[in-house]
mmCIF file of C-alpha atoms in Angstrom:
data_model
loop_
_atom_site.group_PDB
_atom_site.id
_atom_site.type_symbol
_atom_site.label_atom_id
_atom_site.label_comp_id
_atom_site.label_asym_id
_atom_site.label_seq_id
_atom_site.Cartn_x
_atom_site.Cartn_y
_atom_site.Cartn_z
ATOM 1 C CA MET A 1 51.876 -118.022 17.366
ATOM 2 C CA ALA A 2 49.859 -121.253 17.210
ATOM 3 C CA GLY A 3 46.460 -121.005 18.874
ATOM 4 C CA GLU A 4 45.996 -117.241 18.600
ATOM 5 C CA SER A 5 43.319 -115.859 16.292
ATOM 6 C CA PHE A 6 43.478 -112.455 14.653
ATOM 7 C CA GLU A 7 40.673 -111.403 17.026
ATOM 8 C CA ASP A 8 43.073 -112.081 19.910
ATOM 9 C CA TYR A 9 45.549 -109.627 18.415
ATOM 10 C CA LEU A 10 42.789 -107.071 17.853
ATOM 11 C CA TRP A 11 41.920 -107.458 21.516
ATOM 12 C CA LEU A 12 45.570 -107.005 22.494
ATOM 13 C CA VAL A 13 45.757 -103.536 20.870
ATOM 14 C CA SER A 14 42.338 -102.535 22.227
ATOM 15 C CA GLU A 15 41.921 -100.403 25.329
ATOM 16 C CA GLU A 16 41.093 -103.502 27.360
ATOM 17 C CA GLY A 17 44.253 -105.248 26.205
ATOM 18 C CA ALA A 18 46.317 -102.119 26.855
ATOM 19 C CA ARG A 19 44.903 -101.905 30.362
ATOM 20 C CA CYS A 20 45.924 -105.500 31.059
ATOM 21 C CA LEU A 21 49.413 -104.818 29.740
ATOM 22 C CA ARG A 22 49.775 -101.813 32.026
ATOM 23 C CA GLN A 23 48.694 -103.896 34.995
ATOM 24 C CA ILE A 24 51.265 -106.666 34.418
ATOM 25 C CA ALA A 25 54.128 -104.436 33.260
ATOM 26 C CA GLU A 26 55.724 -104.092 36.694
ATOM 27 C CA ASP A 27 54.289 -107.229 38.255
ATOM 28 C CA PRO A 28 57.230 -108.930 40.006
ATOM 29 C CA ARG A 29 55.794 -112.430 39.603
ATOM 30 C CA GLY A 30 57.311 -114.876 37.143
ATOM 31 C CA ASP A 31 55.513 -115.961 34.014
ATOM 32 C CA LEU A 32 54.113 -119.206 35.444
ATOM 33 C CA GLU A 33 52.613 -117.595 38.536
ATOM 34 C CA LEU A 34 51.342 -114.611 36.591
ATOM 35 C CA ALA A 35 49.813 -116.882 33.931
ATOM 36 C CA ARG A 36 47.836 -118.785 36.574
ATOM 37 C CA SER A 37 46.433 -115.508 37.835
ATOM 38 C CA LEU A 38 45.562 -114.185 34.369
ATOM 39 C CA ARG A 39 43.836 -117.445 33.363
ATOM 40 C CA ARG A 40 41.051 -116.618 35.799
ATOM 41 C CA ASP A 41 39.880 -113.882 33.423
ATOM 42 C CA TRP A 42 41.387 -114.579 30.006
ATOM 43 C CA SER A 43 41.827 -117.441 27.563
ATOM 44 C CA ALA A 44 45.138 -119.294 27.263
ATOM 45 C CA SER A 45 45.869 -117.628 23.932
ATOM 46 C CA ARG A 46 45.355 -114.112 25.301
ATOM 47 C CA VAL A 47 47.457 -114.865 28.354
ATOM 48 C CA ARG A 48 50.266 -116.021 26.078
ATOM 49 C CA LEU A 49 50.024 -112.775 24.081
ATOM 50 C CA LEU A 50 50.097 -110.660 27.231
ATOM 51 C CA LEU A 51 53.168 -112.378 28.621
ATOM 52 C CA GLU A 52 54.969 -112.330 25.296
ATOM 53 C CA GLN A 53 54.284 -108.626 24.886
ATOM 54 C CA ARG A 54 55.575 -107.893 28.392
ATOM 55 C CA GLU A 55 58.819 -109.649 27.549
ATOM 56 C CA LEU A 56 59.220 -107.983 24.140
ATOM 57 C CA ARG A 57 58.546 -104.490 25.533
ATOM 58 C CA ARG A 58 61.284 -104.949 28.082
ATOM 59 C CA ARG A 59 63.705 -106.083 25.395
ATOM 60 C CA ALA A 60 62.695 -103.205 23.145
ATOM 61 C CA SER A 61 63.616 -100.528 25.680
ATOM 62 C CA GLU A 62 67.088 -100.280 24.110
ATOM 63 C CA LYS A 63 65.547 -99.444 20.749
ATOM 64 C CA PHE A 64 62.555 -97.242 21.532
ATOM 65 C CA THR A 65 61.807 -94.586 24.143
ATOM 66 C CA CYS A 66 58.095 -95.537 24.094
ATOM 67 C CA ALA A 67 58.765 -99.301 24.133
ATOM 68 C CA SER A 68 56.667 -99.825 27.270
ATOM 69 C CA GLN A 69 53.518 -98.919 25.277
ATOM 70 C CA MET A 70 54.390 -100.229 21.823
ATOM 71 C CA PHE A 71 53.526 -103.570 20.198
ATOM 72 C CA PHE A 72 56.032 -106.064 18.814
ATOM 73 C CA THR A 73 56.382 -109.468 17.255
ATOM 74 C CA ARG A 74 59.581 -111.370 17.972
ATOM 75 C CA LYS A 75 60.741 -111.187 14.378
ATOM 76 C CA GLY A 76 59.543 -107.593 14.043
ATOM 77 C CA LEU A 77 61.509 -106.415 17.067
ATOM 78 C CA GLU A 78 64.667 -108.196 15.930
ATOM 79 C CA GLN A 79 64.538 -106.624 12.467
ATOM 80 C CA ALA A 80 63.175 -103.200 13.422
ATOM 81 C CA THR A 81 65.281 -100.093 12.895
ATOM 82 C CA ASP A 82 65.800 -98.490 16.282
ATOM 83 C CA GLU A 83 64.518 -94.995 17.004
ATOM 84 C CA THR A 84 67.855 -93.194 16.765
ATOM 85 C CA ILE A 85 68.781 -94.712 13.409
ATOM 86 C CA ALA A 86 65.277 -94.099 12.039
ATOM 87 C CA LEU A 87 65.520 -90.408 12.925
ATOM 88 C CA TRP A 88 68.954 -90.222 11.305
ATOM 89 C CA LYS A 89 67.698 -91.828 8.089
ATOM 90 C CA SER A 90 64.610 -89.624 7.966
ATOM 91 C CA ARG A 91 66.829 -86.525 7.559
ATOM 92 C CA ARG A 92 67.513 -87.526 3.967
ATOM 93 C CA PHE A 93 63.810 -87.299 3.090
ATOM 94 C CA THR A 94 62.432 -83.859 2.263
ATOM 95 C CA ALA A 95 60.281 -82.591 5.132
ATOM 96 C CA GLY A 96 56.625 -82.403 4.213
ATOM 97 C CA LYS A 97 56.852 -84.763 1.245
ATOM 98 C CA PRO A 98 55.015 -88.091 1.585
ATOM 99 C CA VAL A 99 57.034 -91.296 1.804
ATOM 100 C CA TRP A 100 56.052 -94.861 1.028
ATOM 101 C CA ASP A 101 57.604 -97.294 3.508
ATOM 102 C CA LEU A 102 57.541 -100.719 1.873
ATOM 103 C CA CYS A 103 57.747 -103.826 4.089
ATOM 104 C CA CYS A 104 57.429 -101.515 7.101
ATOM 105 C CA GLY A 105 57.446 -104.235 9.779
ATOM 106 C CA ILE A 106 56.336 -103.018 13.211
ATOM 107 C CA GLY A 107 57.100 -99.466 12.108
ATOM 108 C CA GLY A 108 60.644 -98.546 13.192
ATOM 109 C CA ASP A 109 61.464 -96.544 10.062
ATOM 110 C CA LEU A 110 57.828 -95.600 9.508
ATOM 111 C CA LEU A 111 57.800 -93.680 12.789
ATOM 112 C CA GLY A 112 60.999 -91.862 11.859
ATOM 113 C CA PHE A 113 59.598 -90.761 8.488
ATOM 114 C CA ALA A 114 56.355 -89.630 10.139
ATOM 115 C CA THR A 115 58.280 -87.146 12.285
ATOM 116 C CA ARG A 116 58.817 -85.206 9.023
ATOM 117 C CA GLY A 117 55.599 -85.767 7.082
ATOM 118 C CA ASP A 118 52.941 -88.221 5.897
ATOM 119 C CA VAL A 119 53.869 -91.884 5.438
ATOM 120 C CA GLU A 120 52.127 -94.802 3.825
ATOM 121 C CA GLY A 121 53.311 -98.108 5.220
ATOM 122 C CA TRP A 122 52.865 -101.465 3.499
ATOM 123 C CA GLU A 123 53.277 -104.790 5.268
ATOM 124 C CA ARG A 124 52.106 -108.227 4.072
ATOM 125 C CA ASP A 125 51.723 -109.843 7.514
ATOM 126 C CA ARG A 126 48.443 -108.629 8.974
ATOM 127 C CA VAL A 127 49.446 -108.960 12.639
ATOM 128 C CA THR A 128 52.640 -106.980 11.999
ATOM 129 C CA ALA A 129 50.648 -104.382 10.035
ATOM 130 C CA LEU A 130 48.164 -104.118 12.909
ATOM 131 C CA PHE A 131 51.003 -103.506 15.373
ATOM 132 C CA ALA A 132 52.647 -100.916 13.091
ATOM 133 C CA GLN A 133 49.394 -98.956 12.896
ATOM 134 C CA ALA A 134 48.954 -99.171 16.665
ATOM 135 C CA ASN A 135 52.513 -97.919 17.197
ATOM 136 C CA ALA A 136 51.935 -94.999 14.834
ATOM 137 C CA GLU A 137 48.749 -94.030 16.676
ATOM 138 C CA LEU A 138 50.598 -94.206 19.981
ATOM 139 C CA TRP A 139 53.354 -91.894 18.727
ATOM 140 C CA SER A 140 50.794 -89.535 17.235
ATOM 141 C CA THR A 141 48.881 -89.311 20.517
ATOM 142 C CA ALA A 142 52.171 -88.618 22.305
ATOM 143 C CA GLY A 143 52.798 -85.674 19.953
ATOM 144 C CA LYS A 144 55.922 -87.218 18.412
ATOM 145 C CA LEU A 145 54.735 -87.186 14.777
ATOM 146 C CA ARG A 146 54.508 -84.325 12.316
ATOM 147 C CA GLY A 147 52.633 -86.290 9.655
ATOM 148 C CA ARG A 148 49.987 -88.972 9.406
ATOM 149 C CA ALA A 149 51.022 -92.618 9.184
ATOM 150 C CA VAL A 150 48.678 -95.129 7.570
ATOM 151 C CA VAL A 151 49.550 -98.832 7.294
ATOM 152 C CA THR A 152 47.979 -101.172 4.745
ATOM 153 C CA CYS A 153 48.281 -104.953 4.791
ATOM 154 C CA ALA A 154 49.443 -105.961 1.319
ATOM 155 C CA ASP A 155 52.335 -107.685 -0.446
ATOM 156 C CA VAL A 156 54.403 -104.913 -2.051
ATOM 157 C CA ARG A 157 54.885 -106.982 -5.207
ATOM 158 C CA GLU A 158 51.122 -106.846 -5.738
ATOM 159 C CA ILE A 159 51.057 -103.031 -5.624
ATOM 160 C CA GLU A 160 54.128 -102.496 -7.817
ATOM 161 C CA THR A 161 52.103 -100.745 -10.548
ATOM 162 C CA ARG A 162 50.788 -98.268 -7.951
ATOM 163 C CA LEU A 163 54.346 -97.176 -7.175
ATOM 164 C CA GLU A 164 54.778 -95.434 -10.526
ATOM 165 C CA GLY A 165 53.628 -92.100 -9.123
ATOM 166 C CA VAL A 166 55.545 -92.358 -5.831
ATOM 167 C CA GLU A 167 58.414 -89.903 -5.487
ATOM 168 C CA LEU A 168 60.069 -91.013 -2.231
ATOM 169 C CA TRP A 169 60.241 -94.600 -1.030
ATOM 170 C CA HIS A 170 62.035 -96.842 1.435
ATOM 171 C CA LEU A 171 62.215 -100.648 1.209
ATOM 172 C CA ASP A 172 63.133 -103.062 3.993
ATOM 173 C CA PRO A 173 63.120 -106.570 2.494
ATOM 174 C CA ASP A 174 62.661 -109.558 4.757
ATOM 175 C CA ARG A 175 66.124 -111.018 5.335
ATOM 176 C CA ARG A 176 64.660 -114.088 6.974
ATOM 177 C CA PRO A 177 61.986 -115.209 4.484
ATOM 178 C CA GLY A 178 62.448 -118.831 5.557
ATOM 179 C CA THR A 179 63.966 -120.340 8.666
ATOM 180 C CA HIS A 180 67.439 -118.830 8.216
ATOM 181 C CA ARG A 181 68.801 -115.322 7.835
ATOM 182 C CA VAL A 182 70.178 -114.520 4.376
ATOM 183 C CA SER A 183 73.047 -112.116 3.650
ATOM 184 C CA GLN A 184 72.628 -111.714 -0.087
ATOM 185 C CA ALA A 185 69.957 -109.283 -1.239
ATOM 186 C CA ARG A 186 68.843 -111.487 -4.094
ATOM 187 C CA TRP A 187 67.595 -114.081 -1.593
ATOM 188 C CA SER A 188 65.556 -111.630 0.484
ATOM 189 C CA GLU A 189 61.811 -111.102 0.060
ATOM 190 C CA PRO A 190 61.159 -109.241 -2.160
ATOM 191 C CA PRO A 191 64.497 -109.908 -3.910
ATOM 192 C CA TRP A 192 66.995 -107.303 -5.146
ATOM 193 C CA GLU A 193 65.434 -107.285 -8.610
ATOM 194 C CA PHE A 194 62.324 -105.641 -7.127
ATOM 195 C CA ALA A 195 64.454 -102.742 -5.843
ATOM 196 C CA GLU A 196 66.203 -102.485 -9.198
ATOM 197 C CA ARG A 197 62.864 -101.982 -10.929
ATOM 198 C CA LEU A 198 61.898 -99.333 -8.373
ATOM 199 C CA TRP A 199 65.134 -97.397 -8.863
ATOM 200 C CA THR A 200 64.760 -97.586 -12.632
ATOM 201 C CA ASN A 201 61.321 -95.994 -12.539
ATOM 202 C CA GLN A 202 61.463 -93.940 -9.300
ATOM 203 C CA PRO A 203 65.131 -93.178 -8.522
ATOM 204 C CA HIS A 204 64.576 -91.300 -5.236
ATOM 205 C CA GLY A 205 64.492 -94.282 -2.922
ATOM 206 C CA ALA A 206 66.464 -96.295 -0.395
ATOM 207 C CA ILE A 207 66.794 -99.946 0.537
ATOM 208 C CA LYS A 208 67.792 -101.267 3.942
ATOM 209 C CA LEU A 209 70.286 -104.132 3.865
ATOM 210 C CA ALA A 210 72.194 -106.223 6.361
ATOM 211 C CA PRO A 211 75.646 -104.753 7.171
ATOM 212 C CA ALA A 212 77.363 -107.786 5.624
ATOM 213 C CA ALA A 213 75.247 -107.785 2.473
ATOM 214 C CA ARG A 214 77.205 -108.083 -0.736
ATOM 215 C CA VAL A 215 77.077 -104.878 -2.742
ATOM 216 C CA CYS A 216 75.738 -105.402 -6.252
ATOM 217 C CA SER A 217 78.634 -104.437 -8.543
ATOM 218 C CA ALA A 218 76.324 -103.345 -11.350
ATOM 219 C CA TRP A 219 74.759 -100.732 -9.055
ATOM 220 C CA GLU A 220 77.821 -99.769 -7.037
ATOM 221 C CA ALA A 221 78.476 -96.553 -8.968
ATOM 222 C CA GLN A 222 74.777 -95.669 -9.306
ATOM 223 C CA LEU A 223 74.018 -95.525 -5.574
ATOM 224 C CA GLU A 224 75.529 -94.277 -2.326
ATOM 225 C CA TRP A 225 76.229 -96.884 0.346
ATOM 226 C CA GLU A 226 75.988 -95.941 4.009
ATOM 227 C CA TRP A 227 76.927 -98.237 6.908
ATOM 228 C CA ILE A 228 75.310 -96.953 10.108
ATOM 229 C CA GLY A 229 76.855 -97.599 13.509
ATOM 230 C CA HIS A 230 75.100 -97.175 16.836
ATOM 231 C CA ARG A 231 75.565 -98.514 20.376
ATOM 232 C CA GLY A 232 78.927 -100.050 19.513
ATOM 233 C CA GLU A 233 77.830 -102.047 16.472
ATOM 234 C CA CYS A 234 77.302 -101.671 12.745
ATOM 235 C CA ARG A 235 73.512 -101.856 12.627
ATOM 236 C CA GLN A 236 72.570 -101.631 8.971
ATOM 237 C CA LEU A 237 73.576 -100.772 5.433
ATOM 238 C CA ILE A 238 71.478 -98.321 3.415
ATOM 239 C CA ALA A 239 71.692 -97.974 -0.362
ATOM 240 C CA TRP A 240 70.602 -94.450 -1.315
ATOM 241 C CA GLY A 241 69.453 -93.541 -4.825
ATOM 242 C CA GLY A 242 68.435 -90.442 -6.744
ATOM 243 C CA ASN A 243 68.103 -87.217 -4.738
ATOM 244 C CA LEU A 244 68.467 -89.147 -1.481
ATOM 245 C CA ALA A 245 72.115 -89.882 -2.274
ATOM 246 C CA GLN A 246 74.697 -87.273 -1.300
ATOM 247 C CA GLN A 247 77.615 -88.728 -3.244
ATOM 248 C CA LEU A 248 76.826 -91.382 -5.820
ATOM 249 C CA GLY A 249 79.343 -94.216 -6.026
ATOM 250 C CA MET A 250 80.787 -93.439 -2.589
ATOM 251 C CA ARG A 251 80.832 -95.350 0.689
ATOM 252 C CA ARG A 252 79.981 -93.698 3.982
ATOM 253 C CA ALA A 253 80.343 -94.890 7.574
ATOM 254 C CA SER A 254 78.133 -92.925 9.969
ATOM 255 C CA ILE A 255 78.616 -93.463 13.703
ATOM 256 C CA LEU A 256 75.672 -92.018 15.620
ATOM 257 C CA PHE A 257 75.864 -90.479 19.084
ATOM 258 C CA ARG A 258 74.243 -87.801 21.257
ATOM 259 C CA ARG A 259 75.939 -84.611 22.332
ATOM 260 C CA GLY A 260 75.159 -81.259 23.954
ATOM 261 C CA LEU A 261 72.423 -80.209 26.348
ATOM 262 C CA PRO A 262 69.722 -80.952 25.440
ATOM 263 C CA GLN A 263 71.277 -83.894 23.666
ATOM 264 C CA ALA A 264 71.061 -83.675 19.899
ATOM 265 C CA LEU A 265 71.640 -86.442 17.392
ATOM 266 C CA ALA A 266 75.049 -86.209 15.724
ATOM 267 C CA ALA A 267 77.251 -88.433 13.599
ATOM 268 C CA ARG A 268 80.898 -88.972 12.891
ATOM 269 C CA THR A 269 81.175 -89.724 9.176
ATOM 270 C CA ILE A 270 83.960 -91.191 7.055
ATOM 271 C CA VAL A 271 83.562 -91.085 3.290
ATOM 272 C CA GLY A 272 85.601 -92.864 0.635
ATOM 273 C CA THR A 273 85.618 -95.197 -2.328
ATOM 274 C CA GLY A 274 86.684 -98.257 -0.359
ATOM 275 C CA LYS A 275 89.755 -98.489 -2.599
ATOM 276 C CA GLU A 276 92.103 -96.133 -0.711
ATOM 277 C CA THR A 277 95.679 -97.240 -0.025
ATOM 278 C CA LEU A 278 96.496 -98.386 3.495
ATOM 279 C CA LEU A 279 99.897 -97.337 4.860
ATOM 280 C CA PHE A 280 101.706 -99.516 7.378
ATOM 281 C CA GLY A 281 103.721 -98.542 10.436
ATOM 282 C CA GLU A 282 107.346 -99.519 10.903
ATOM 283 C CA ARG A 283 106.797 -99.776 14.645
ATOM 284 C CA ILE A 284 103.982 -99.963 17.144
ATOM 285 C CA GLU A 285 103.628 -96.490 18.575
ATOM 286 C CA ARG A 286 102.263 -95.238 21.883
ATOM 287 C CA PHE A 287 98.602 -95.808 21.016
ATOM 288 C CA VAL A 288 96.686 -98.508 19.164
ATOM 289 C CA TYR A 289 93.258 -97.777 17.724
ATOM 290 C CA ASP A 290 90.392 -100.134 16.923
ATOM 291 C CA PRO A 291 88.154 -98.715 14.169
ATOM 292 C CA HIS A 292 84.406 -98.783 14.738
ATOM 293 C CA PRO A 293 82.645 -101.839 13.215
ATOM 294 C CA ALA A 294 80.823 -99.546 10.748
ATOM 295 C CA VAL A 295 84.186 -98.327 9.395
ATOM 296 C CA LEU A 296 85.372 -101.923 9.064
ATOM 297 C CA ALA A 297 82.182 -103.022 7.293
ATOM 298 C CA ALA A 298 82.406 -100.118 4.849
ATOM 299 C CA ARG A 299 86.072 -100.946 4.094
ATOM 300 C CA LEU A 300 86.993 -97.387 5.006
ATOM 301 C CA VAL A 301 89.844 -98.079 7.428
ATOM 302 C CA PRO A 302 92.379 -96.685 4.888
ATOM 303 C CA ALA A 303 90.327 -93.504 4.477
ATOM 304 C CA LEU A 304 90.081 -93.041 8.248
ATOM 305 C CA ALA A 305 93.792 -93.745 8.719
ATOM 306 C CA ALA A 306 94.715 -91.177 6.049
ATOM 307 C CA GLU A 307 92.447 -88.555 7.610
ATOM 308 C CA LEU A 308 94.009 -89.009 11.081
ATOM 309 C CA SER A 309 97.605 -89.694 9.933
ATOM 310 C CA LEU A 310 97.632 -93.202 11.396
ATOM 311 C CA ARG A 311 99.383 -96.364 10.208
ATOM 312 C CA ALA A 312 98.114 -99.939 10.095
ATOM 313 C CA LEU A 313 99.600 -102.875 11.965
ATOM 314 C CA ALA A 314 98.786 -105.337 9.184
ATOM 315 C CA PRO A 315 97.018 -105.465 5.800
ATOM 316 C CA ARG A 316 93.819 -107.046 7.083
ATOM 317 C CA GLY A 317 94.250 -106.772 10.830
ATOM 318 C CA GLY A 318 92.189 -103.617 11.162
ATOM 319 C CA TYR A 319 94.172 -102.074 14.040
ATOM 320 C CA LEU A 320 95.881 -98.711 13.603
ATOM 321 C CA THR A 321 98.716 -97.099 15.536
ATOM 322 C CA GLY A 322 99.893 -93.552 16.202
ATOM 323 C CA GLU A 323 101.847 -91.408 18.652
ATOM 324 C CA ASN A 324 99.120 -88.902 19.490
ATOM 325 C CA LEU A 325 96.150 -89.458 21.790
ATOM 326 C CA LEU A 326 92.907 -89.353 19.784
ATOM 327 C CA GLU A 327 89.375 -89.261 21.143
ATOM 328 C CA ASP A 328 87.175 -89.989 18.170
ATOM 329 C CA PRO A 329 83.773 -91.766 17.903
ATOM 330 C CA ALA A 330 85.211 -93.736 14.966
ATOM 331 C CA LEU A 331 87.912 -95.286 17.166
ATOM 332 C CA SER A 332 88.476 -97.115 20.399
ATOM 333 C CA THR A 333 91.818 -95.934 21.792
ATOM 334 C CA TYR A 334 94.278 -98.033 23.803
ATOM 335 C CA GLU A 335 97.605 -97.004 25.300
ATOM 336 C CA VAL A 336 100.307 -99.612 24.677
ATOM 337 C CA LYS A 337 102.119 -100.666 27.851
ATOM 338 C CA GLU A 338 104.101 -103.614 26.559
ATOM 339 C CA VAL A 339 104.716 -105.381 23.249
ATOM 340 C CA LEU A 340 105.311 -109.122 23.685
ATOM 341 C CA PRO A 341 105.624 -112.085 21.324
ATOM 342 C CA PHE A 342 102.482 -114.159 21.218
ATOM 343 C CA ASP A 343 103.612 -117.018 23.430
ATOM 344 C CA VAL A 344 101.131 -118.480 25.907
ATOM 345 C CA LYS A 345 103.764 -119.447 28.515
ATOM 346 C CA LYS A 346 105.389 -115.999 28.459
ATOM 347 C CA LEU A 347 102.000 -114.285 28.630
ATOM 348 C CA ARG A 348 100.986 -116.493 31.576
ATOM 349 C CA GLU A 349 104.118 -115.518 33.489
ATOM 350 C CA TYR A 350 103.759 -111.840 32.589
ATOM 351 C CA LEU A 351 100.151 -111.757 33.836
ATOM 352 C CA ARG A 352 101.006 -113.781 36.972
ATOM 353 C CA LEU A 353 103.620 -111.198 37.989
ATOM 354 C CA ARG A 354 100.966 -108.480 37.617
ATOM 355 C CA ASP A 355 98.391 -110.363 39.707
ATOM 356 C CA ALA A 356 95.914 -110.564 36.839
ATOM 357 C CA GLY A 357 92.735 -112.492 37.508
ATOM 358 C CA TRP A 358 90.848 -111.550 34.383
ATOM 359 C CA VAL A 359 91.990 -110.456 30.942
ATOM 360 C CA GLU A 360 89.890 -108.733 28.292
ATOM 361 C CA ILE A 361 91.104 -110.189 24.987
ATOM 362 C CA LYS A 362 90.678 -108.486 21.632
ATOM 363 C CA LYS A 363 91.915 -110.019 18.439
ATOM 364 C CA ARG A 364 91.647 -109.519 14.717
ATOM 365 C CA GLY A 365 93.499 -111.113 11.831
ATOM 366 C CA VAL A 366 94.545 -114.153 13.875
ATOM 367 C CA ALA A 367 92.858 -117.523 14.348
ATOM 368 C CA LEU A 368 92.292 -117.999 18.056
ATOM 369 C CA GLU A 369 89.391 -118.304 20.491
ATOM 370 C CA PRO A 370 89.577 -115.719 23.314
ATOM 371 C CA GLU A 371 87.811 -118.016 25.785
ATOM 372 C CA ARG A 372 90.243 -120.848 25.108
ATOM 373 C CA LEU A 373 93.268 -118.549 25.441
ATOM 374 C CA ARG A 374 91.889 -117.155 28.677
ATOM 375 C CA GLY A 375 91.692 -120.693 30.069
ATOM 376 C CA GLN A 376 95.256 -121.435 28.968
ATOM 377 C CA LEU A 377 96.532 -118.387 30.841
ATOM 378 C CA ARG A 378 95.314 -119.857 34.186
ATOM 379 C CA LEU A 379 94.715 -116.500 35.826
ATOM 380 C CA ARG A 380 94.474 -116.464 39.631
ATOM 381 C CA GLY A 381 95.046 -112.834 40.638
ATOM 382 C CA SER A 382 92.763 -109.912 41.505
ATOM 383 C CA ASN A 383 93.541 -107.356 38.760
ATOM 384 C CA THR A 384 92.110 -106.902 35.260
ATOM 385 C CA ALA A 385 94.374 -106.702 32.193
ATOM 386 C CA TRP A 386 93.705 -105.849 28.551
ATOM 387 C CA LEU A 387 95.318 -107.798 25.734
ATOM 388 C CA ILE A 388 95.287 -107.258 21.970
ATOM 389 C CA ILE A 389 96.478 -110.116 19.754
ATOM 390 C CA ALA A 390 97.274 -108.988 16.216
ATOM 391 C CA PRO A 391 99.656 -109.594 13.309
ATOM 392 C CA PHE A 392 102.512 -107.116 12.914
ATOM 393 C CA SER A 393 105.577 -107.236 10.669
ATOM 394 C CA LYS A 394 105.089 -110.873 9.572
ATOM 395 C CA ARG A 395 104.559 -112.137 13.128
ATOM 396 C CA VAL A 396 101.854 -112.182 15.773
ATOM 397 C CA VAL A 397 102.261 -109.930 18.791
ATOM 398 C CA ALA A 398 100.529 -109.599 22.131
ATOM 399 C CA LEU A 399 99.959 -106.007 23.161
ATOM 400 C CA MET A 400 99.344 -105.293 26.820
ATOM 401 C CA VAL A 401 97.209 -102.159 26.744
ATOM 402 C CA GLU A 402 94.980 -99.911 28.818
ATOM 403 C CA PRO A 403 91.707 -98.542 27.370
ATOM 404 C CA VAL A 404 91.618 -94.759 27.042
ATOM 405 C CA PHE A 405 88.514 -94.079 24.944
ATOM 406 C CA SER A 406 85.970 -96.672 23.788
ATOM 407 C CA SER A 407 83.460 -96.201 21.013
ATOM 408 C CA SER A 408 82.701 -99.854 20.281
ATOM 409 C CA SER A 409 83.550 -103.456 20.956
ATOM 410 C CA GLY A 410 85.326 -105.066 18.048
ATOM 411 C CA ASP A 411 86.127 -108.746 17.707
ATOM 412 C CA SER A 412 86.578 -109.412 21.391
ATOM 413 C CA GLY A 413 86.050 -112.101 23.945
#
């Protein structure tokens, strides 16, 4: 941030800065009023850092259990692996063996690896590296780490020769090296070629990618590809190599959730090649199922449908149908109440007769804007209705449904 020196950031992670952050954490005053009060004791730059950190910690509470004491940059928080996913990923790394976490950011994955053993983190931005080290020390003091985490500020391309003796590594390239997010790995920083060199010399490694990243065809059979879903979304794609891969050349969708008392981390997994055949239904049966976004991203809807004996509504629509009630973390389940042609006037009359004042609209495989359709329906009632718009048998249908079990929100409005 313009105006802040590195000494300001050092102050922020000091005991004095931490004390100030604790004092303002629950202060009910807005930023302007609070800033006027803080300016009596601190410079404008330090006040800005305090207020920014208060905001980021509140936003980070969805990702980290210790968010109220951790340190974040805006970009670092946005790109950080959340605590649950980091713990899931760390299970692939042999407990007790050191890991190098390259481009570690504010330390999301670093903290997960350190619950199993020693970690060396590398981050080229010195403020981000400072925050990652502070976060590791916080977790260590709280007794959450099994190993020691040390973060060094350096560009990983400059230490490439030092990686020759590293057995286990994890790389999280910057997917926003400029002003815009990139989806192709070759445009990230460092680019895909850097990971290729690592895998060639040290095969037991993993690279974190965006869920929509294009899979490199030359490496598709040499790695395992895992799309991880959590909190209703597909959060990231991991390419696993060497001993970290469970099934080379395969695709895996892992939907994370907590179960049991005390709650333990579990996952619903679907594995396939991404080339399975999708079977279609001759009719829309009692239930319609919306696959989790991680399953869709991994192109494993056919594998999931085959496993559960379901049929698809359309080739690329994504929705499945079946006669039996299924409660599965890989699916959101809806009971079909009525199958109607997709006609705005008929839908408007249907919903008017049922006193609908709001309609939750889900759609996939059709070009429409849910908000615009909702306005066209001119709802005035007091009830809520659920509507799925999807292609079926060479036409578009409107399914009036009721939610039974929800694991995620698909393409909805």
